[in-house]
Short mmCIF file of C-alpha atoms and ligand atoms in Angstrom, two decimals:
data_model
loop_
_atom_site.label_atom_id
_atom_site.label_comp_id
_atom_site.label_asym_id
_atom_site.label_seq_id
_atom_site.Cartn_x
_atom_site.Cartn_y
_atom_site.Cartn_z
CA MET Z 9 87.91 87.71 88.47
CA GLY Z 10 90.56 85.54 86.83
CA LYS Z 11 91.67 82.45 88.16
CA ASN Z 12 94.85 83.57 89.23
CA SER Z 13 94.26 86.55 91.53
CA LEU Z 14 93.31 86.86 94.99
CA PRO Z 15 88.99 86.90 94.46
CA GLU Z 16 87.78 90.46 96.42
CA THR Z 17 84.74 89.48 98.28
CA ASP Z 18 81.84 92.25 99.01
CA VAL Z 19 82.36 90.33 102.46
CA PRO Z 20 83.37 93.42 104.53
CA GLY Z 21 85.20 93.29 107.76
CA GLY Z 22 86.08 89.21 110.13
CA PRO Z 23 89.46 88.00 110.47
CA HIS Z 24 91.17 86.66 108.54
CA VAL Z 25 90.46 83.21 108.36
CA PRO Z 26 94.12 80.67 107.26
CA VAL Z 27 93.90 79.43 104.28
CA LEU Z 28 95.21 75.47 103.46
CA LEU Z 29 96.13 75.29 107.51
CA GLU Z 30 95.74 71.98 107.65
CA GLU Z 31 97.95 71.09 105.05
CA VAL Z 32 100.68 73.75 106.04
CA LEU Z 33 100.69 71.53 109.54
CA SER Z 34 100.64 68.45 107.54
CA ALA Z 35 104.19 69.95 106.01
CA LEU Z 36 105.67 72.01 108.15
CA SER Z 37 105.62 68.67 111.52
CA PRO Z 38 104.83 69.87 114.67
CA VAL Z 39 106.50 68.70 117.11
CA ALA Z 40 106.53 70.29 120.72
CA GLY Z 41 109.84 72.52 121.36
CA CYS Z 42 110.72 72.67 117.46
CA ARG Z 43 110.68 76.05 116.20
CA ILE Z 44 109.55 77.77 113.43
CA VAL Z 45 109.43 81.02 111.74
CA ASP Z 46 106.38 82.51 110.46
CA GLY Z 47 107.10 85.08 107.81
CA THR Z 48 103.80 86.80 107.34
CA PHE Z 49 102.32 86.98 110.05
CA GLY Z 50 98.95 88.38 109.50
CA ALA Z 51 96.16 88.36 111.90
CA GLY Z 52 98.49 85.18 113.36
CA GLY Z 53 96.46 81.73 112.19
CA TYR Z 54 99.25 80.45 111.22
CA SER Z 55 101.06 80.76 114.38
CA ARG Z 56 98.27 80.38 116.24
CA ALA Z 57 98.03 76.65 115.11
CA LEU Z 58 101.62 76.06 115.35
CA LEU Z 59 101.86 76.79 119.11
CA GLU Z 60 98.89 75.38 119.87
CA ALA Z 61 100.54 72.15 118.25
CA GLY Z 62 103.15 73.07 120.33
CA ALA Z 63 106.05 74.87 118.72
CA THR Z 64 108.01 78.16 119.44
CA VAL Z 65 107.33 80.45 116.67
CA VAL Z 66 108.58 83.95 115.70
CA GLY Z 67 106.72 86.23 113.84
CA ILE Z 68 106.97 88.57 111.25
CA ASP Z 69 105.10 90.94 109.55
CA ARG Z 70 106.01 94.00 107.04
CA ASP Z 71 102.70 96.17 108.41
CA PRO Z 72 102.43 97.07 111.23
CA SER Z 73 98.99 96.89 111.54
CA VAL Z 74 98.83 93.46 112.86
CA ALA Z 75 100.44 95.34 116.74
CA PRO Z 76 96.62 93.83 117.72
CA HIS Z 77 97.00 90.78 116.74
CA VAL Z 78 100.69 90.41 117.86
CA GLU Z 79 99.15 91.07 121.38
CA ALA Z 80 96.55 88.99 121.55
CA ILE Z 81 99.04 85.52 120.69
CA LYS Z 82 101.68 87.35 122.95
CA ALA Z 83 98.68 87.18 125.53
CA ASP Z 84 98.32 83.47 125.36
CA PHE Z 85 101.66 82.38 124.45
CA PRO Z 86 104.06 84.53 126.65
CA ASP Z 87 106.80 82.19 126.46
CA ARG Z 88 106.56 80.56 123.48
CA PHE Z 89 105.75 83.23 120.92
CA SER Z 90 107.90 86.66 120.15
CA PHE Z 91 107.59 89.07 116.90
CA VAL Z 92 110.00 90.99 114.45
CA PRO Z 93 108.56 93.47 112.32
CA GLY Z 94 110.38 93.08 108.99
CA THR Z 95 110.71 92.42 105.85
CA PHE Z 96 110.93 88.30 105.12
CA SER Z 97 113.21 88.49 102.30
CA GLU Z 98 115.97 88.66 105.42
CA LEU Z 99 114.35 86.49 108.04
CA ASP Z 100 117.23 85.14 108.46
CA VAL Z 101 118.96 88.36 109.49
CA LEU Z 102 115.83 89.17 111.71
CA VAL Z 103 115.57 85.46 113.58
CA ALA Z 104 119.13 85.67 114.12
CA GLY Z 105 120.23 85.06 117.13
CA HIS Z 106 116.36 83.21 118.30
CA GLY Z 107 117.80 79.97 118.12
CA PRO Z 108 118.32 77.33 115.79
CA VAL Z 109 115.22 77.17 112.96
CA ASP Z 110 113.54 74.10 112.11
CA ALA Z 111 110.68 75.02 109.52
CA VAL Z 112 109.27 77.90 107.68
CA VAL Z 113 106.37 79.31 106.57
CA LEU Z 114 105.51 82.65 103.91
CA ASP Z 115 102.01 82.78 103.17
CA ILE Z 116 102.19 85.50 100.40
CA GLY Z 117 100.21 88.46 99.51
CA VAL Z 118 97.56 90.58 101.73
CA SER Z 119 95.54 89.57 104.53
CA SER Z 120 91.65 90.33 103.97
CA MET Z 121 92.45 93.33 106.75
CA GLN Z 122 94.35 94.66 104.67
CA LEU Z 123 91.22 93.98 101.81
CA ASP Z 124 89.23 95.37 103.66
CA GLN Z 125 90.21 98.48 105.28
CA ALA Z 126 89.68 100.79 102.09
CA GLU Z 127 91.68 103.30 104.06
CA ARG Z 128 94.45 100.80 103.18
CA GLY Z 129 93.64 101.26 99.09
CA PHE Z 130 94.22 97.92 98.50
CA SER Z 131 90.15 97.26 96.69
CA PHE Z 132 88.84 98.18 93.69
CA MET Z 133 85.43 97.51 95.99
CA ARG Z 134 86.20 99.75 98.89
CA ASP Z 135 86.35 103.90 98.08
CA GLY Z 136 90.01 105.00 99.86
CA PRO Z 137 93.41 106.34 99.44
CA LEU Z 138 94.98 105.31 96.30
CA ASP Z 139 97.81 103.32 98.23
CA MET Z 140 98.92 100.03 98.76
CA ARG Z 141 101.40 100.09 101.22
CA MET Z 142 101.58 96.96 102.98
CA SER Z 143 104.63 98.20 105.20
CA ARG Z 144 103.23 101.66 105.34
CA ASP Z 145 106.14 103.51 103.95
CA GLY Z 146 107.61 104.07 100.58
CA THR Z 147 106.07 104.80 96.97
CA SER Z 148 102.37 104.52 97.05
CA ALA Z 149 100.14 102.83 93.77
CA ALA Z 150 98.36 106.94 93.28
CA ASP Z 151 102.45 108.09 93.39
CA LEU Z 152 102.83 105.53 90.23
CA VAL Z 153 99.84 106.34 88.80
CA ASN Z 154 100.38 109.90 88.97
CA ASP Z 155 104.05 109.72 87.74
CA LEU Z 156 104.99 107.01 86.08
CA ASP Z 157 104.53 108.15 82.00
CA ALA Z 158 102.43 106.06 79.56
CA GLU Z 159 104.61 103.26 78.57
CA ASP Z 160 106.37 102.71 81.80
CA LEU Z 161 102.80 102.45 83.32
CA ALA Z 162 101.59 99.68 79.98
CA ASN Z 163 104.44 97.68 81.05
CA LEU Z 164 104.11 97.82 85.10
CA LEU Z 165 100.70 96.85 83.96
CA TYR Z 166 101.86 94.12 81.48
CA ALA Z 167 103.99 92.48 83.39
CA TYR Z 168 102.53 91.96 86.85
CA GLY Z 169 99.29 91.97 85.67
CA GLU Z 170 99.25 89.92 82.59
CA GLU Z 171 97.05 92.73 81.66
CA ARG Z 172 96.55 92.61 77.37
CA LYS Z 173 94.80 96.27 77.74
CA SER Z 174 97.34 97.14 79.86
CA ARG Z 175 98.20 100.37 77.08
CA ARG Z 176 94.47 101.50 76.58
CA ILE Z 177 94.97 101.55 80.58
CA ALA Z 178 98.02 103.24 79.97
CA GLN Z 179 96.54 105.93 77.83
CA PHE Z 180 92.79 106.55 80.01
CA ILE Z 181 95.02 107.45 83.45
CA VAL Z 182 97.39 109.24 81.72
CA ALA Z 183 94.71 111.52 79.89
CA ALA Z 184 92.60 111.47 83.20
CA ARG Z 185 95.20 112.91 85.44
CA GLN Z 186 95.71 115.65 82.77
CA THR Z 187 93.29 117.57 84.97
CA ALA Z 188 93.81 115.76 88.62
CA PRO Z 189 95.31 113.62 90.16
CA ILE Z 190 94.00 110.58 90.98
CA GLU Z 191 93.60 109.65 93.85
CA THR Z 192 91.28 107.10 95.00
CA THR Z 193 90.73 103.08 94.57
CA LEU Z 194 87.33 104.11 92.75
CA GLU Z 195 88.59 107.04 91.26
CA LEU Z 196 91.22 104.34 89.70
CA ALA Z 197 88.36 101.33 88.80
CA ARG Z 198 85.95 104.12 86.46
CA ILE Z 199 89.16 104.75 84.25
CA ILE Z 200 89.89 101.34 84.10
CA GLU Z 201 86.23 100.83 84.07
CA ARG Z 202 86.22 102.98 81.08
CA ALA Z 203 89.13 102.67 79.12
CA ILE Z 204 88.31 98.86 78.44
CA GLY Z 205 84.36 97.89 79.50
CA ARG Z 206 83.07 95.99 82.13
CA LYS Z 207 81.62 92.31 81.17
CA PRO Z 208 78.87 90.45 83.33
CA GLY Z 209 79.89 87.91 84.79
CA ASP Z 210 83.56 88.58 84.39
CA ALA Z 211 86.49 89.49 86.25
CA HIS Z 212 86.35 93.45 87.68
CA PRO Z 213 88.21 94.71 84.86
CA ALA Z 214 90.26 96.36 87.17
CA THR Z 215 92.24 93.38 89.19
CA ARG Z 216 94.75 92.77 87.02
CA THR Z 217 95.74 96.38 87.21
CA PHE Z 218 95.47 96.83 90.47
CA GLN Z 219 97.76 93.71 91.33
CA ALA Z 220 99.95 94.61 89.40
CA LEU Z 221 100.32 97.82 91.33
CA ARG Z 222 99.81 95.76 94.08
CA ILE Z 223 103.29 94.53 93.54
CA ALA Z 224 104.99 96.85 92.35
CA VAL Z 225 104.25 98.76 95.35
CA ASN Z 226 105.50 96.40 97.64
CA GLY Z 227 108.23 94.73 95.47
CA GLU Z 228 106.41 91.10 95.76
CA PHE Z 229 108.56 89.54 93.52
CA ASP Z 230 112.25 90.21 95.19
CA GLN Z 231 110.77 89.90 98.72
CA LEU Z 232 109.95 86.41 97.93
CA VAL Z 233 112.58 85.47 95.70
CA GLU Z 234 115.10 87.31 98.33
CA GLY Z 235 112.62 85.41 101.58
CA LEU Z 236 113.08 81.76 99.84
CA PHE Z 237 117.14 81.60 99.37
CA ALA Z 238 117.33 83.82 102.46
CA ALA Z 239 114.76 80.12 104.58
CA GLU Z 240 117.36 78.40 102.27
CA ARG Z 241 120.39 80.35 104.09
CA LEU Z 242 118.49 80.03 107.75
CA LEU Z 243 117.56 75.44 107.27
CA PRO Z 244 119.57 72.61 108.32
CA GLU Z 245 118.98 69.91 106.52
CA GLY Z 246 116.01 68.09 107.82
CA GLY Z 247 113.97 71.90 107.88
CA ARG Z 248 111.37 72.38 106.34
CA LEU Z 249 109.64 75.69 104.04
CA ALA Z 250 106.47 76.04 103.36
CA VAL Z 251 104.78 78.27 100.90
CA VAL Z 252 101.39 79.78 100.07
CA SER Z 253 100.79 81.87 96.51
CA PHE Z 254 97.72 83.72 95.50
CA HIS Z 255 98.22 83.77 91.86
CA SER Z 256 100.32 82.05 88.75
CA LEU Z 257 103.15 84.49 88.38
CA GLU Z 258 104.76 83.54 92.16
CA ASP Z 259 103.45 80.55 92.39
CA ARG Z 260 105.85 80.28 89.35
CA ILE Z 261 108.96 81.75 90.89
CA VAL Z 262 108.00 79.23 94.43
CA LYS Z 263 107.84 75.91 91.79
CA ARG Z 264 111.17 76.62 90.00
CA PHE Z 265 112.99 77.80 93.77
CA PHE Z 266 111.97 73.96 94.40
CA ASP Z 267 112.91 72.24 92.35
CA PRO Z 268 115.50 73.67 90.07
CA ASP Z 269 115.26 70.99 86.47
CA LYS Z 270 111.55 73.19 85.73
CA GLY Z 271 114.11 75.34 84.68
CA GLY Z 272 115.72 77.49 88.28
CA PRO Z 273 118.88 78.23 89.09
CA ALA Z 274 120.91 75.43 89.40
CA ALA Z 275 119.75 74.01 86.52
CA SER Z 276 123.49 75.21 85.14
CA ARG Z 277 124.01 74.62 81.38
CA HIS Z 278 128.36 75.01 82.48
CA LEU Z 279 127.65 72.15 84.49
CA PRO Z 280 128.45 68.09 82.06
CA GLN Z 281 124.98 66.14 81.53
CA VAL Z 282 125.90 63.87 83.63
CA GLU Z 283 125.91 65.03 86.74
CA ALA Z 284 123.45 65.85 88.72
CA ALA Z 285 123.61 69.28 89.81
CA PRO Z 286 123.07 69.31 93.50
CA ARG Z 287 119.33 69.26 95.50
CA ARG Z 288 119.02 71.88 98.15
CA TRP Z 289 115.23 70.53 98.64
CA GLN Z 290 113.63 66.71 98.61
CA ARG Z 291 109.89 65.78 98.63
CA ALA Z 292 109.59 69.28 97.02
CA GLY Z 293 107.12 71.58 94.56
CA LYS Z 294 104.22 69.05 94.22
CA ALA Z 295 101.64 71.63 94.20
CA ILE Z 296 98.24 71.27 96.92
CA LYS Z 297 95.37 73.26 96.58
CA SER Z 298 91.99 74.17 98.81
CA GLY Z 299 89.60 71.15 98.58
CA PRO Z 300 85.45 71.59 98.39
CA ALA Z 301 85.25 72.10 102.18
CA GLU Z 302 87.37 75.16 101.86
CA LEU Z 303 86.44 76.46 99.39
CA ALA Z 304 83.07 77.01 100.35
CA ARG Z 305 84.11 78.28 103.73
CA ASN Z 306 86.49 81.11 102.61
CA PRO Z 307 85.66 81.76 99.00
CA ARG Z 308 89.33 84.01 99.14
CA ALA Z 309 91.07 80.59 99.18
CA ARG Z 310 90.76 80.03 95.69
CA SER Z 311 93.47 80.78 94.59
CA ALA Z 312 95.45 79.41 96.66
CA VAL Z 313 98.71 76.74 96.09
CA LEU Z 314 101.39 75.50 98.97
CA ARG Z 315 104.02 73.89 97.92
CA SER Z 316 106.97 72.75 100.56
CA GLY Z 317 109.91 70.79 100.90
CA ILE Z 318 112.93 69.49 103.01
CA ARG Z 319 116.24 71.12 103.34
CA THR Z 320 119.10 68.75 102.14
CA GLY Z 321 122.54 68.93 103.56
CA ASP Z 322 123.91 70.41 100.36
CA ALA Z 323 124.54 74.08 100.45
CA ALA Z 324 122.63 77.31 100.53
CA ARG Z 325 122.39 78.36 96.98
CA PRO Z 326 123.28 82.64 96.89
CA VAL Z 327 120.44 84.48 95.42
CA ASP Z 328 120.15 83.92 92.11
CA TYR Z 329 116.70 85.46 89.52
CA SER Z 330 117.87 82.94 86.71
CA GLY Z 331 115.47 80.51 85.37
CA LEU Z 332 112.64 81.64 87.78
CA GLY Z 333 110.66 83.40 85.74
CA VAL Z 334 109.92 85.95 87.74
CA PRO Z 335 108.21 88.45 85.26
CA GLN Z 336 110.24 91.33 83.97
CA ILE Z 337 108.87 94.79 83.33
CA ARG Z 338 109.99 95.91 79.18
CA GLY Z 339 113.11 98.69 79.56
CA ALA Z 340 112.94 98.01 83.11
CA ALA Z 341 116.99 98.87 84.08
C1 SAM J 1 97.95 86.58 103.40
S1 SAM J 1 98.55 87.19 104.86
C2 SAM J 1 99.50 86.76 105.88
C3 SAM J 1 97.95 85.20 106.85
C4 SAM J 1 98.28 84.31 108.33
N1 SAM J 1 99.03 83.43 107.16
C5 SAM J 1 96.84 84.24 109.32
O1 SAM J 1 97.14 83.31 109.00
O2 SAM J 1 96.43 85.10 110.29
C6 SAM J 1 99.92 88.11 104.47
C7 SAM J 1 101.27 88.39 105.63
O3 SAM J 1 102.52 88.88 104.90
C8 SAM J 1 102.90 90.20 105.43
N2 SAM J 1 103.81 90.33 104.34
C9 SAM J 1 103.00 89.73 102.43
N3 SAM J 1 104.79 90.75 102.35
C10 SAM J 1 105.60 90.85 103.32
C11 SAM J 1 106.71 90.19 103.76
N4 SAM J 1 107.70 90.81 102.30
N5 SAM J 1 107.55 91.24 104.92
C12 SAM J 1 106.76 90.90 106.26
N6 SAM J 1 105.43 90.54 105.63
C13 SAM J 1 104.79 90.34 104.40
C14 SAM J 1 101.05 91.33 104.97
O4 SAM J 1 101.56 92.64 105.60
C15 SAM J 1 99.62 90.44 105.42
O5 SAM J 1 100.07 90.66 106.82
#
């Protein structure tokens, strides 16, 4: 298992255990009467804790399967919880009409439910259709694996999975699908294993390929960038944003968004050097990771990184990808 991706465990089922919960609560500092948008509702672990602290919560999730968790929380907090289906890339639009918002939290990536349910196709450890669509619509992982040519497939695996053996994997995939389309997670995992082998003690050889396909299928980098800027537009001065990410490619985007001096959009080369660029976030950017107690309880916390910031009064930036380090697929338009 690479240190930068979500660890897959072979513990099936079980509810999603919220990651870095205490740290997220401390970053958001919920108080009675404040309104918080949970842009990645999942099993509602963060939402429930925020509600218990007295906040009003608007949950958002793109996965229709979260419905039972939404109902459970609505039953417990009928007056202070509401849910809007959709993607957090447009969270400001989705929550318009719900009143002023004091904080936003994003816990990006897949939930344990998504990973553990074989039929969702996220896991190379459980046999299921090669799907990976959080929203359950659009292009699936099987579509990409069966339709992209070898070069585009290799470029995707390299850019989104940092897979150094991307070309060899792509060649094996293209050869295998000449007999019949690749339809299941284990079929793909076996092809990758044949292509690049498997060393005892190392991460499963399919880890990076599955990560890359999932990011592509769900447009995860675009979602993240758009969601960060949507939160910047939405939050007033003093508003808080907390983001938990699960691999280094995402964390780099979050870090640079909060701290443009690290290469982000406001570090304009057109400004005179003496003039500091306006800052949209203060007390921002520090990476917080799980401590030993949480790691012992929850192996999936291993690669989680929390970054948070407090909104200044400076006007929100237009969406700007430059300087955020968003991986680009070679040859893609
Ligand atoms: C890691 S889980 C969140 C778990 C949650 N914090 C909890 O404590 O139960 C991520 C959730 O975010 C959702 N999600 C991921 N990307 C999304 C997006 N762009 N827009 C809306 N929901 C998204 C997934 O469907 C999943 O349910």
